[in-house]
PDB file of C-alpha atoms in Angstrom:
ATOM      1  CA  MET A   1    -116.837 -32.076  57.714  1.00  0.00           C
ATOM      2  CA  VAL A   2    -116.196 -28.976  59.824  1.00  0.00           C
ATOM      3  CA  ARG A   3    -117.949 -28.780  63.173  1.00  0.00           C
ATOM      4  CA  ASP A   4    -118.859 -25.673  65.133  1.00  0.00           C
ATOM      5  CA  MET A   5    -116.634 -25.918  68.217  1.00  0.00           C
ATOM      6  CA  SER A   6    -118.015 -22.809  69.940  1.00  0.00           C
ATOM      7  CA  ASN A   7    -119.905 -25.045  72.375  1.00  0.00           C
ATOM      8  CA  ALA A   8    -117.206 -27.719  72.729  1.00  0.00           C
ATOM      9  CA  VAL A   9    -117.188 -29.930  75.814  1.00  0.00           C
ATOM     10  CA  LYS A  10    -113.943 -30.871  77.577  1.00  0.00           C
ATOM     11  CA  VAL A  11    -113.605 -34.503  78.603  1.00  0.00           C
ATOM     12  CA  LYS A  12    -110.922 -36.422  80.484  1.00  0.00           C
ATOM     13  CA  PHE A  13    -110.293 -39.955  79.278  1.00  0.00           C
ATOM     14  CA  LEU A  14    -110.631 -42.815  81.764  1.00  0.00           C
ATOM     15  CA  ARG A  15    -109.251 -45.390  79.330  1.00  0.00           C
ATOM     16  CA  SER A  16    -107.229 -45.245  76.142  1.00  0.00           C
ATOM     17  CA  GLN A  17    -109.334 -44.845  73.043  1.00  0.00           C
ATOM     18  CA  GLY A  18    -108.055 -44.073  69.567  1.00  0.00           C
ATOM     19  CA  PRO A  19    -105.227 -41.548  69.678  1.00  0.00           C
ATOM     20  CA  TYR A  20    -106.136 -40.477  73.240  1.00  0.00           C
ATOM     21  CA  THR A  21    -104.537 -41.954  76.370  1.00  0.00           C
ATOM     22  CA  VAL A  22    -105.738 -42.290  79.953  1.00  0.00           C
ATOM     23  CA  GLY A  23    -105.835 -38.928  81.746  1.00  0.00           C
ATOM     24  CA  GLU A  24    -105.649 -36.863  78.572  1.00  0.00           C
ATOM     25  CA  VAL A  25    -108.037 -33.902  78.244  1.00  0.00           C
ATOM     26  CA  ALA A  26    -109.603 -33.044  74.884  1.00  0.00           C
ATOM     27  CA  SER A  27    -112.497 -30.965  73.537  1.00  0.00           C
ATOM     28  CA  PHE A  28    -115.276 -32.438  71.433  1.00  0.00           C
ATOM     29  CA  ALA A  29    -118.620 -31.453  70.008  1.00  0.00           C
ATOM     30  CA  PRO A  30    -121.414 -32.074  72.555  1.00  0.00           C
ATOM     31  CA  ASP A  31    -122.778 -35.156  70.761  1.00  0.00           C
ATOM     32  CA  VAL A  32    -119.347 -36.822  70.619  1.00  0.00           C
ATOM     33  CA  ALA A  33    -118.602 -35.934  74.250  1.00  0.00           C
ATOM     34  CA  GLU A  34    -121.938 -37.370  75.404  1.00  0.00           C
ATOM     35  CA  ARG A  35    -121.223 -40.615  73.536  1.00  0.00           C
ATOM     36  CA  LEU A  36    -117.782 -40.917  75.186  1.00  0.00           C
ATOM     37  CA  ILE A  37    -119.309 -40.258  78.610  1.00  0.00           C
ATOM     38  CA  HIS A  38    -122.115 -42.758  77.946  1.00  0.00           C
ATOM     39  CA  ASP A  39    -119.565 -45.399  76.890  1.00  0.00           C
ATOM     40  CA  GLU A  40    -117.665 -44.681  80.150  1.00  0.00           C
ATOM     41  CA  ALA A  41    -114.524 -43.909  78.193  1.00  0.00           C
ATOM     42  CA  ALA A  42    -114.372 -40.360  79.565  1.00  0.00           C
ATOM     43  CA  ILE A  43    -115.816 -37.993  82.147  1.00  0.00           C
ATOM     44  CA  LYS A  44    -116.743 -34.345  81.764  1.00  0.00           C
ATOM     45  CA  PHE A  45    -113.723 -32.227  82.683  1.00  0.00           C
ATOM     46  CA  LYS A  46    -114.091 -29.181  84.884  1.00  0.00           C
ATOM     47  CA  ASP A  47    -111.364 -26.573  84.770  1.00  0.00           C
ATOM     48  CA  GLU A  48    -109.545 -26.530  88.066  1.00  0.00           C
ATOM     49  CA  LYS A  49    -109.374 -23.180  89.766  1.00  0.00           C
ATOM     50  CA  PRO A  50    -106.157 -22.312  91.582  1.00  0.00           C
ATOM     51  CA  ALA A  51    -106.383 -22.270  95.360  1.00  0.00           C
ATOM     52  CA  LEU A  52    -106.487 -18.858  96.958  1.00  0.00           C
ATOM     53  CA  ARG A  53    -103.574 -17.876  99.141  1.00  0.00           C
ATOM     54  CA  LYS A  54    -104.328 -16.839 102.687  1.00  0.00           C
ATOM     55  CA  ARG A  55    -101.759 -14.045 102.579  1.00  0.00           C
ATOM     56  CA  PRO A  56    -100.279 -12.097  99.698  1.00  0.00           C
ATOM     57  CA  ILE A  57     -96.942 -13.360  98.414  1.00  0.00           C
ATOM     58  CA  ASP A  58     -95.134 -10.193  99.527  1.00  0.00           C
ATOM     59  CA  GLU A  59     -95.995 -10.843 103.178  1.00  0.00           C
ATOM     60  CA  ASN A  60     -94.651 -14.385 102.912  1.00  0.00           C
ATOM     61  CA  LYS A  61     -91.368 -13.108 101.466  1.00  0.00           C
ATOM     62  CA  GLN A  62     -91.078 -10.469 104.193  1.00  0.00           C
ATOM     63  CA  ALA A  63     -91.688 -13.049 106.918  1.00  0.00           C
ATOM     64  CA  LEU A  64     -89.079 -15.375 105.429  1.00  0.00           C
ATOM     65  CA  ALA A  65     -86.554 -12.539 105.154  1.00  0.00           C
ATOM     66  CA  ALA A  66     -87.216 -11.542 108.784  1.00  0.00           C
ATOM     67  CA  ARG A  67     -86.657 -15.115 109.986  1.00  0.00           C
ATOM     68  CA  GLU A  68     -83.410 -15.350 108.016  1.00  0.00           C
ATOM     69  CA  THR A  69     -82.245 -12.019 109.460  1.00  0.00           C
ATOM     70  CA  ASP A  70     -83.074 -13.153 113.011  1.00  0.00           C
ATOM     71  CA  TYR A  71     -81.141 -16.381 112.458  1.00  0.00           C
ATOM     72  CA  VAL A  72     -78.057 -14.557 111.165  1.00  0.00           C
ATOM     73  CA  THR A  73     -78.015 -11.903 113.901  1.00  0.00           C
ATOM     74  CA  LYS A  74     -78.460 -14.332 116.816  1.00  0.00           C
TER      75      LYS A  74
END
């Protein structure tokens, strides 16, 4: 049986079940994901967004280079 995975739900396992281990993330059809969540075997997984940097990377490199230069010249 082939399922339409266009609306798949990502879940993160809270306990080992079948071939999946604790902490593993997998995608399932909505009905299967809801059953896993209902059985408390998994929770719905939200994609983590990377934290924004306060300053661009180039400024950090320039500041580090300036500190190294000051250390060498003093």
